[in-house]
Short mmCIF file of N, CA and C in Angstrom, two decimals:
data_model
loop_
_atom_site.label_atom_id
_atom_site.label_comp_id
_atom_site.label_asym_id
_atom_site.label_seq_id
_atom_site.Cartn_x
_atom_site.Cartn_y
_atom_site.Cartn_z
N MET A 462 16.40 -30.27 -6.30
CA MET A 462 15.33 -29.51 -6.92
C MET A 462 15.22 -29.96 -8.37
N THR A 463 14.03 -30.22 -8.81
CA THR A 463 13.83 -30.70 -10.16
C THR A 463 13.41 -29.56 -11.07
N SER A 464 13.67 -29.73 -12.35
CA SER A 464 13.26 -28.75 -13.33
C SER A 464 11.78 -28.94 -13.63
N LYS A 465 11.08 -27.86 -13.84
CA LYS A 465 9.66 -27.94 -14.13
C LYS A 465 9.25 -26.76 -14.99
N THR A 466 8.12 -26.89 -15.65
CA THR A 466 7.55 -25.80 -16.41
C THR A 466 6.15 -25.57 -15.88
N CYS A 467 5.83 -24.32 -15.59
CA CYS A 467 4.48 -24.00 -15.16
C CYS A 467 4.12 -22.63 -15.73
N ARG A 468 2.86 -22.29 -15.66
CA ARG A 468 2.39 -21.03 -16.20
C ARG A 468 1.75 -20.24 -15.06
N SER A 469 2.15 -18.97 -14.93
CA SER A 469 1.60 -18.12 -13.88
C SER A 469 0.20 -17.69 -14.25
N GLN A 470 -0.48 -17.03 -13.31
CA GLN A 470 -1.84 -16.56 -13.58
C GLN A 470 -1.85 -15.49 -14.67
N GLN A 471 -0.72 -14.81 -14.88
CA GLN A 471 -0.65 -13.79 -15.93
C GLN A 471 -0.17 -14.38 -17.24
N GLY A 472 -0.03 -15.72 -17.32
CA GLY A 472 0.35 -16.37 -18.56
C GLY A 472 1.84 -16.38 -18.83
N VAL A 473 2.67 -16.06 -17.83
CA VAL A 473 4.11 -16.07 -18.01
C VAL A 473 4.61 -17.49 -17.78
N GLU A 474 5.30 -18.06 -18.77
CA GLU A 474 5.82 -19.40 -18.61
C GLU A 474 7.13 -19.36 -17.84
N MET A 475 7.25 -20.21 -16.82
CA MET A 475 8.44 -20.26 -15.99
C MET A 475 9.03 -21.65 -16.13
N THR A 476 10.28 -21.73 -16.57
CA THR A 476 10.93 -23.01 -16.78
C THR A 476 12.21 -23.07 -15.98
N GLY A 477 12.49 -24.23 -15.41
CA GLY A 477 13.76 -24.45 -14.73
C GLY A 477 13.70 -24.11 -13.25
N THR A 478 14.84 -24.24 -12.62
CA THR A 478 14.95 -23.95 -11.21
C THR A 478 15.85 -22.75 -11.00
N ARG A 479 15.84 -22.20 -9.80
CA ARG A 479 16.67 -21.03 -9.55
C ARG A 479 18.14 -21.36 -9.67
N GLU A 480 18.54 -22.60 -9.38
CA GLU A 480 19.94 -22.99 -9.50
C GLU A 480 20.40 -23.03 -10.94
N GLU A 481 19.49 -23.25 -11.88
CA GLU A 481 19.84 -23.36 -13.29
C GLU A 481 19.96 -21.99 -13.96
N ARG A 482 19.52 -20.95 -13.32
CA ARG A 482 19.53 -19.62 -13.92
C ARG A 482 20.68 -18.80 -13.37
N ASN A 483 21.12 -17.80 -14.10
CA ASN A 483 22.25 -16.98 -13.72
C ASN A 483 21.79 -15.73 -12.97
N TRP A 484 21.35 -15.91 -11.72
CA TRP A 484 20.86 -14.81 -10.89
C TRP A 484 22.02 -13.91 -10.51
N LYS A 485 21.81 -12.60 -10.59
CA LYS A 485 22.85 -11.62 -10.24
C LYS A 485 22.29 -10.67 -9.20
N ALA A 486 23.16 -10.27 -8.27
CA ALA A 486 22.77 -9.31 -7.24
C ALA A 486 22.45 -7.98 -7.90
N LEU A 487 21.46 -7.29 -7.37
CA LEU A 487 21.02 -6.00 -7.91
C LEU A 487 21.14 -4.95 -6.82
N ASN A 488 21.85 -3.88 -7.10
CA ASN A 488 21.94 -2.76 -6.16
C ASN A 488 20.70 -1.89 -6.37
N ALA A 489 19.75 -2.02 -5.46
CA ALA A 489 18.49 -1.29 -5.58
C ALA A 489 18.31 -0.30 -4.44
N GLY A 490 19.40 0.15 -3.85
CA GLY A 490 19.32 1.15 -2.79
C GLY A 490 19.35 0.53 -1.40
N ALA A 491 19.46 1.40 -0.42
CA ALA A 491 19.65 0.97 0.97
C ALA A 491 18.46 0.18 1.52
N PHE A 492 17.24 0.60 1.21
CA PHE A 492 16.07 -0.10 1.75
C PHE A 492 16.01 -1.53 1.25
N MET A 493 16.16 -1.72 -0.07
CA MET A 493 16.09 -3.08 -0.61
C MET A 493 17.29 -3.91 -0.18
N ALA A 494 18.43 -3.27 0.09
CA ALA A 494 19.58 -4.01 0.63
C ALA A 494 19.24 -4.54 2.02
N MET A 495 18.49 -3.75 2.79
CA MET A 495 18.06 -4.18 4.12
C MET A 495 17.06 -5.33 4.02
N VAL A 496 16.17 -5.26 3.06
CA VAL A 496 15.17 -6.30 2.85
C VAL A 496 15.81 -7.52 2.21
N GLY A 497 16.69 -7.30 1.25
CA GLY A 497 17.25 -8.32 0.38
C GLY A 497 18.36 -9.15 0.96
N PRO A 498 19.25 -9.52 0.12
CA PRO A 498 19.57 -8.88 -1.16
C PRO A 498 18.61 -9.28 -2.27
N LEU A 499 18.39 -8.34 -3.17
CA LEU A 499 17.55 -8.55 -4.33
C LEU A 499 18.42 -9.08 -5.47
N THR A 500 17.91 -10.04 -6.21
CA THR A 500 18.63 -10.57 -7.37
C THR A 500 17.73 -10.47 -8.59
N ARG A 501 18.37 -10.62 -9.77
CA ARG A 501 17.58 -10.61 -11.00
C ARG A 501 18.24 -11.51 -12.03
N VAL A 502 17.44 -11.91 -12.99
CA VAL A 502 17.92 -12.70 -14.12
C VAL A 502 17.19 -12.19 -15.35
N GLN A 503 17.89 -12.19 -16.48
CA GLN A 503 17.28 -11.74 -17.73
C GLN A 503 16.78 -12.95 -18.51
N ASN A 504 15.56 -12.84 -18.98
CA ASN A 504 14.95 -13.88 -19.80
C ASN A 504 15.43 -13.75 -21.24
N GLU A 505 15.19 -14.78 -22.03
CA GLU A 505 15.59 -14.77 -23.43
C GLU A 505 14.93 -13.63 -24.21
N ASP A 506 13.72 -13.21 -23.79
CA ASP A 506 13.02 -12.13 -24.49
C ASP A 506 13.49 -10.74 -24.05
N GLY A 507 14.47 -10.67 -23.15
CA GLY A 507 15.00 -9.39 -22.68
C GLY A 507 14.37 -8.88 -21.40
N SER A 508 13.25 -9.47 -20.99
CA SER A 508 12.61 -9.05 -19.74
C SER A 508 13.40 -9.58 -18.54
N PHE A 509 13.13 -9.02 -17.38
CA PHE A 509 13.83 -9.44 -16.17
C PHE A 509 12.85 -10.05 -15.17
N VAL A 510 13.37 -10.94 -14.36
CA VAL A 510 12.67 -11.49 -13.21
C VAL A 510 13.49 -11.05 -12.00
N TYR A 511 12.83 -10.53 -10.99
CA TYR A 511 13.49 -10.07 -9.76
C TYR A 511 13.15 -11.07 -8.67
N ALA A 512 14.08 -11.30 -7.75
CA ALA A 512 13.84 -12.34 -6.75
C ALA A 512 14.43 -11.98 -5.40
N LEU A 513 13.88 -12.64 -4.40
CA LEU A 513 14.32 -12.48 -3.02
C LEU A 513 14.31 -13.85 -2.35
N GLN A 514 15.44 -14.24 -1.81
CA GLN A 514 15.51 -15.46 -0.99
C GLN A 514 15.07 -15.07 0.41
N THR A 515 13.89 -15.53 0.82
CA THR A 515 13.37 -15.13 2.12
C THR A 515 14.07 -15.86 3.25
N ARG A 516 14.03 -15.22 4.42
CA ARG A 516 14.66 -15.75 5.63
C ARG A 516 13.69 -15.55 6.80
N HIS A 517 14.07 -16.06 7.95
CA HIS A 517 13.22 -15.89 9.13
C HIS A 517 13.05 -14.42 9.51
N GLU A 518 14.01 -13.58 9.14
CA GLU A 518 13.88 -12.14 9.42
C GLU A 518 12.73 -11.50 8.66
N HIS A 519 12.21 -12.17 7.64
CA HIS A 519 11.12 -11.64 6.84
C HIS A 519 9.74 -12.07 7.35
N GLU A 520 9.69 -12.88 8.40
CA GLU A 520 8.39 -13.42 8.83
C GLU A 520 7.65 -12.49 9.77
N ASN A 521 6.34 -12.65 9.76
CA ASN A 521 5.47 -11.91 10.67
C ASN A 521 5.21 -12.77 11.92
N ALA A 522 4.32 -12.32 12.78
CA ALA A 522 4.04 -13.04 14.02
C ALA A 522 3.41 -14.42 13.78
N LEU A 523 2.87 -14.65 12.60
CA LEU A 523 2.27 -15.95 12.27
C LEU A 523 3.28 -16.93 11.69
N GLY A 524 4.53 -16.47 11.49
CA GLY A 524 5.55 -17.33 10.91
C GLY A 524 5.51 -17.37 9.39
N LEU A 525 4.79 -16.45 8.78
CA LEU A 525 4.71 -16.35 7.31
C LEU A 525 5.46 -15.10 6.86
N ILE A 526 5.78 -15.02 5.58
CA ILE A 526 6.47 -13.84 5.06
C ILE A 526 5.54 -12.63 5.19
N HIS A 527 6.06 -11.57 5.78
CA HIS A 527 5.29 -10.35 6.02
C HIS A 527 4.82 -9.75 4.70
N GLY A 528 3.59 -9.29 4.66
CA GLY A 528 3.04 -8.67 3.45
C GLY A 528 3.84 -7.47 2.99
N GLY A 529 4.46 -6.75 3.91
CA GLY A 529 5.28 -5.60 3.54
C GLY A 529 6.50 -5.99 2.75
N VAL A 530 7.06 -7.15 3.04
CA VAL A 530 8.21 -7.66 2.28
C VAL A 530 7.78 -7.98 0.85
N ILE A 531 6.65 -8.63 0.73
CA ILE A 531 6.13 -9.00 -0.59
C ILE A 531 5.77 -7.74 -1.38
N THR A 532 5.17 -6.77 -0.72
CA THR A 532 4.81 -5.51 -1.38
C THR A 532 6.06 -4.76 -1.82
N ALA A 533 7.10 -4.76 -1.00
CA ALA A 533 8.35 -4.09 -1.38
C ALA A 533 8.95 -4.75 -2.62
N LEU A 534 8.90 -6.07 -2.68
CA LEU A 534 9.42 -6.79 -3.85
C LEU A 534 8.61 -6.44 -5.10
N LEU A 535 7.29 -6.40 -4.98
CA LEU A 535 6.44 -6.02 -6.10
C LEU A 535 6.75 -4.60 -6.57
N ASP A 536 6.84 -3.66 -5.63
CA ASP A 536 7.11 -2.26 -5.97
C ASP A 536 8.46 -2.11 -6.66
N GLN A 537 9.46 -2.84 -6.20
CA GLN A 537 10.78 -2.76 -6.80
C GLN A 537 10.76 -3.31 -8.23
N ALA A 538 10.11 -4.44 -8.45
CA ALA A 538 10.03 -5.00 -9.80
C ALA A 538 9.29 -4.05 -10.74
N ILE A 539 8.18 -3.49 -10.27
CA ILE A 539 7.41 -2.53 -11.07
C ILE A 539 8.27 -1.32 -11.39
N SER A 540 8.97 -0.81 -10.40
CA SER A 540 9.81 0.38 -10.59
C SER A 540 10.93 0.14 -11.60
N MET A 541 11.54 -1.04 -11.53
CA MET A 541 12.64 -1.34 -12.46
C MET A 541 12.13 -1.46 -13.90
N VAL A 542 10.99 -2.09 -14.08
CA VAL A 542 10.42 -2.21 -15.42
C VAL A 542 10.04 -0.83 -15.95
N ALA A 543 9.43 0.01 -15.12
CA ALA A 543 9.04 1.35 -15.54
C ALA A 543 10.27 2.20 -15.86
N TRP A 544 11.27 2.14 -15.02
CA TRP A 544 12.50 2.91 -15.22
C TRP A 544 13.17 2.54 -16.54
N THR A 545 13.24 1.26 -16.83
CA THR A 545 13.83 0.80 -18.08
C THR A 545 13.02 1.28 -19.27
N ALA A 546 11.70 1.18 -19.19
CA ALA A 546 10.83 1.60 -20.29
C ALA A 546 10.85 3.11 -20.50
N ALA A 547 11.17 3.87 -19.46
CA ALA A 547 11.23 5.33 -19.54
C ALA A 547 12.63 5.81 -19.90
N ASP A 548 13.43 4.93 -20.50
CA ASP A 548 14.81 5.25 -20.87
C ASP A 548 15.61 5.77 -19.67
N ARG A 549 15.40 5.11 -18.55
CA ARG A 549 16.11 5.38 -17.30
C ARG A 549 15.80 6.75 -16.69
N ALA A 550 14.68 7.32 -17.09
CA ALA A 550 14.21 8.53 -16.40
C ALA A 550 13.61 8.09 -15.07
N PRO A 551 13.73 8.90 -14.04
CA PRO A 551 13.15 8.51 -12.75
C PRO A 551 11.64 8.29 -12.86
N THR A 552 11.16 7.28 -12.19
CA THR A 552 9.72 7.01 -12.12
C THR A 552 9.34 6.84 -10.66
N VAL A 553 8.16 7.28 -10.30
CA VAL A 553 7.68 7.15 -8.92
C VAL A 553 6.31 6.48 -8.92
N THR A 554 6.05 5.74 -7.86
CA THR A 554 4.77 5.05 -7.72
C THR A 554 3.70 6.05 -7.32
N VAL A 555 2.65 6.17 -8.13
CA VAL A 555 1.51 7.02 -7.82
C VAL A 555 0.47 6.21 -7.05
N GLN A 556 0.27 4.98 -7.50
CA GLN A 556 -0.70 4.08 -6.86
C GLN A 556 -0.28 2.65 -7.10
N MET A 557 -0.44 1.81 -6.08
CA MET A 557 -0.20 0.38 -6.25
C MET A 557 -1.24 -0.36 -5.42
N ASP A 558 -1.95 -1.25 -6.08
CA ASP A 558 -2.94 -2.09 -5.41
C ASP A 558 -2.40 -3.51 -5.38
N THR A 559 -2.38 -4.10 -4.21
CA THR A 559 -1.83 -5.45 -4.03
C THR A 559 -2.92 -6.39 -3.55
N ARG A 560 -2.94 -7.59 -4.14
CA ARG A 560 -3.86 -8.64 -3.72
C ARG A 560 -3.03 -9.85 -3.33
N PHE A 561 -3.16 -10.27 -2.09
CA PHE A 561 -2.43 -11.43 -1.61
C PHE A 561 -3.27 -12.67 -1.91
N VAL A 562 -2.67 -13.62 -2.63
CA VAL A 562 -3.38 -14.79 -3.10
C VAL A 562 -3.09 -16.01 -2.22
N SER A 563 -1.84 -16.15 -1.79
CA SER A 563 -1.47 -17.24 -0.90
C SER A 563 -0.30 -16.79 -0.03
N ALA A 564 0.02 -17.58 0.95
CA ALA A 564 1.09 -17.24 1.89
C ALA A 564 2.40 -17.86 1.44
N ALA A 565 3.50 -17.26 1.92
CA ALA A 565 4.84 -17.81 1.68
C ALA A 565 5.52 -17.99 3.02
N LYS A 566 6.32 -19.03 3.14
CA LYS A 566 7.02 -19.33 4.38
C LYS A 566 8.48 -18.92 4.26
N PRO A 567 9.13 -18.63 5.39
CA PRO A 567 10.55 -18.31 5.35
C PRO A 567 11.33 -19.43 4.65
N GLY A 568 12.32 -19.03 3.87
CA GLY A 568 13.10 -19.98 3.09
C GLY A 568 12.62 -20.08 1.65
N THR A 569 11.46 -19.50 1.37
CA THR A 569 10.90 -19.52 0.02
C THR A 569 11.66 -18.54 -0.87
N PHE A 570 11.95 -18.96 -2.08
CA PHE A 570 12.57 -18.10 -3.10
C PHE A 570 11.44 -17.45 -3.87
N LEU A 571 11.23 -16.15 -3.65
CA LEU A 571 10.13 -15.43 -4.29
C LEU A 571 10.61 -14.74 -5.56
N GLU A 572 9.85 -14.90 -6.63
CA GLU A 572 10.18 -14.29 -7.91
C GLU A 572 9.10 -13.28 -8.28
N ALA A 573 9.53 -12.11 -8.75
CA ALA A 573 8.60 -11.04 -9.13
C ALA A 573 8.78 -10.70 -10.61
N ARG A 574 7.65 -10.59 -11.29
CA ARG A 574 7.63 -10.21 -12.70
C ARG A 574 6.67 -9.05 -12.85
N ALA A 575 7.02 -8.12 -13.73
CA ALA A 575 6.14 -6.98 -13.99
C ALA A 575 6.13 -6.71 -15.49
N LYS A 576 5.01 -6.18 -15.97
CA LYS A 576 4.92 -5.81 -17.38
C LYS A 576 4.03 -4.58 -17.52
N ILE A 577 4.31 -3.82 -18.54
CA ILE A 577 3.54 -2.61 -18.82
C ILE A 577 2.27 -2.99 -19.57
N ARG A 578 1.15 -2.53 -19.05
CA ARG A 578 -0.14 -2.76 -19.71
C ARG A 578 -0.47 -1.62 -20.67
N HIS A 579 -0.12 -0.37 -20.26
CA HIS A 579 -0.42 0.81 -21.08
C HIS A 579 0.54 1.93 -20.67
N GLN A 580 0.88 2.78 -21.63
CA GLN A 580 1.77 3.90 -21.34
C GLN A 580 1.31 5.14 -22.08
N THR A 581 1.33 6.28 -21.37
CA THR A 581 1.06 7.58 -21.98
C THR A 581 2.37 8.36 -21.95
N GLY A 582 2.32 9.64 -22.22
CA GLY A 582 3.53 10.44 -22.20
C GLY A 582 4.18 10.53 -20.84
N SER A 583 3.38 10.53 -19.77
CA SER A 583 3.96 10.69 -18.44
C SER A 583 3.54 9.61 -17.43
N LEU A 584 2.65 8.72 -17.82
CA LEU A 584 2.18 7.68 -16.91
C LEU A 584 2.36 6.29 -17.52
N MET A 585 2.59 5.31 -16.63
CA MET A 585 2.63 3.91 -17.04
C MET A 585 1.70 3.13 -16.13
N PHE A 586 1.01 2.17 -16.71
CA PHE A 586 0.11 1.29 -15.98
C PHE A 586 0.70 -0.11 -16.09
N LEU A 587 0.99 -0.71 -14.95
CA LEU A 587 1.70 -1.99 -14.94
C LEU A 587 0.96 -3.05 -14.14
N ASP A 588 1.23 -4.30 -14.47
CA ASP A 588 0.74 -5.45 -13.73
C ASP A 588 1.97 -6.20 -13.23
N ALA A 589 1.86 -6.80 -12.06
CA ALA A 589 2.99 -7.55 -11.50
C ALA A 589 2.48 -8.75 -10.72
N GLU A 590 3.40 -9.68 -10.52
CA GLU A 590 3.08 -10.91 -9.81
C GLU A 590 4.31 -11.38 -9.03
N VAL A 591 4.07 -11.90 -7.83
CA VAL A 591 5.10 -12.59 -7.06
C VAL A 591 4.66 -14.03 -6.94
N SER A 592 5.60 -14.94 -7.22
CA SER A 592 5.30 -16.37 -7.09
C SER A 592 6.43 -17.07 -6.37
N ASP A 593 6.13 -18.27 -5.91
CA ASP A 593 7.16 -19.10 -5.28
C ASP A 593 7.69 -20.14 -6.26
N GLY A 594 7.43 -19.95 -7.54
CA GLY A 594 7.84 -20.90 -8.57
C GLY A 594 6.71 -21.81 -8.98
N GLU A 595 5.82 -22.12 -8.06
CA GLU A 595 4.68 -22.98 -8.35
C GLU A 595 3.35 -22.27 -8.15
N HIS A 596 3.29 -21.41 -7.14
CA HIS A 596 2.04 -20.76 -6.77
C HIS A 596 2.19 -19.25 -6.80
N THR A 597 1.12 -18.58 -7.20
CA THR A 597 1.09 -17.13 -7.12
C THR A 597 0.91 -16.75 -5.66
N VAL A 598 1.72 -15.84 -5.19
CA VAL A 598 1.65 -15.36 -3.81
C VAL A 598 0.90 -14.03 -3.76
N ALA A 599 1.18 -13.13 -4.72
CA ALA A 599 0.52 -11.83 -4.73
C ALA A 599 0.48 -11.28 -6.14
N LEU A 600 -0.52 -10.46 -6.40
CA LEU A 600 -0.69 -9.76 -7.68
C LEU A 600 -0.78 -8.27 -7.38
N ALA A 601 -0.35 -7.45 -8.32
CA ALA A 601 -0.43 -6.00 -8.12
C ALA A 601 -0.70 -5.31 -9.44
N THR A 602 -1.34 -4.17 -9.34
CA THR A 602 -1.45 -3.24 -10.45
C THR A 602 -0.89 -1.92 -9.94
N ALA A 603 -0.27 -1.17 -10.82
CA ALA A 603 0.35 0.08 -10.38
C ALA A 603 0.26 1.14 -11.46
N VAL A 604 0.30 2.39 -11.01
CA VAL A 604 0.42 3.54 -11.88
C VAL A 604 1.74 4.21 -11.50
N MET A 605 2.59 4.39 -12.50
CA MET A 605 3.89 5.03 -12.28
C MET A 605 3.94 6.34 -13.05
N LYS A 606 4.51 7.36 -12.42
CA LYS A 606 4.68 8.68 -13.05
C LYS A 606 6.13 8.80 -13.49
N ILE A 607 6.33 9.22 -14.73
CA ILE A 607 7.67 9.46 -15.26
C ILE A 607 8.04 10.91 -14.93
N LEU A 608 9.14 11.08 -14.24
CA LEU A 608 9.61 12.43 -13.90
C LEU A 608 10.61 12.87 -14.95
N ARG A 609 10.29 13.91 -15.65
CA ARG A 609 11.19 14.43 -16.69
C ARG A 609 11.75 15.78 -16.22
N LYS A 610 12.97 16.04 -16.59
CA LYS A 610 13.57 17.33 -16.27
C LYS A 610 12.92 18.43 -17.09
N ALA A 611 12.78 19.59 -16.47
CA ALA A 611 12.19 20.73 -17.18
C ALA A 611 13.10 21.15 -18.33
N ALA A 612 12.48 21.48 -19.46
CA ALA A 612 13.26 21.85 -20.65
C ALA A 612 13.79 23.26 -20.55
#
């Protein structure tokens, strides 16, 4: 695998290969353990990239990665970014819109990035992207609700 630099549709620069980065397993609960394992790496700017090494168990009847797997990866990345921004207060997905841009095949290493577009006292509006390192696979926008304990 060669090193390369490319820019995602959201303007995020991606450099290097997955082997060159220090990916770490992420405990994201039982569901994502069943889908995953999910991994993450921290960028120099402090942001995280979440990833999933796809397998044949992730494919649909057409032999492509099932949209539900990609959506789960997007939702998890969005949730982790929101949770971190909310000082680790629980956050829940109120709405998530997903647009599938291209297909991914089993064996593809999918990377998910999310960022906050706007935040109020109790809501966050986020954008996210899943790519295969070269091509955008899916884009999402989401609204997350911050759950705060009653005073």
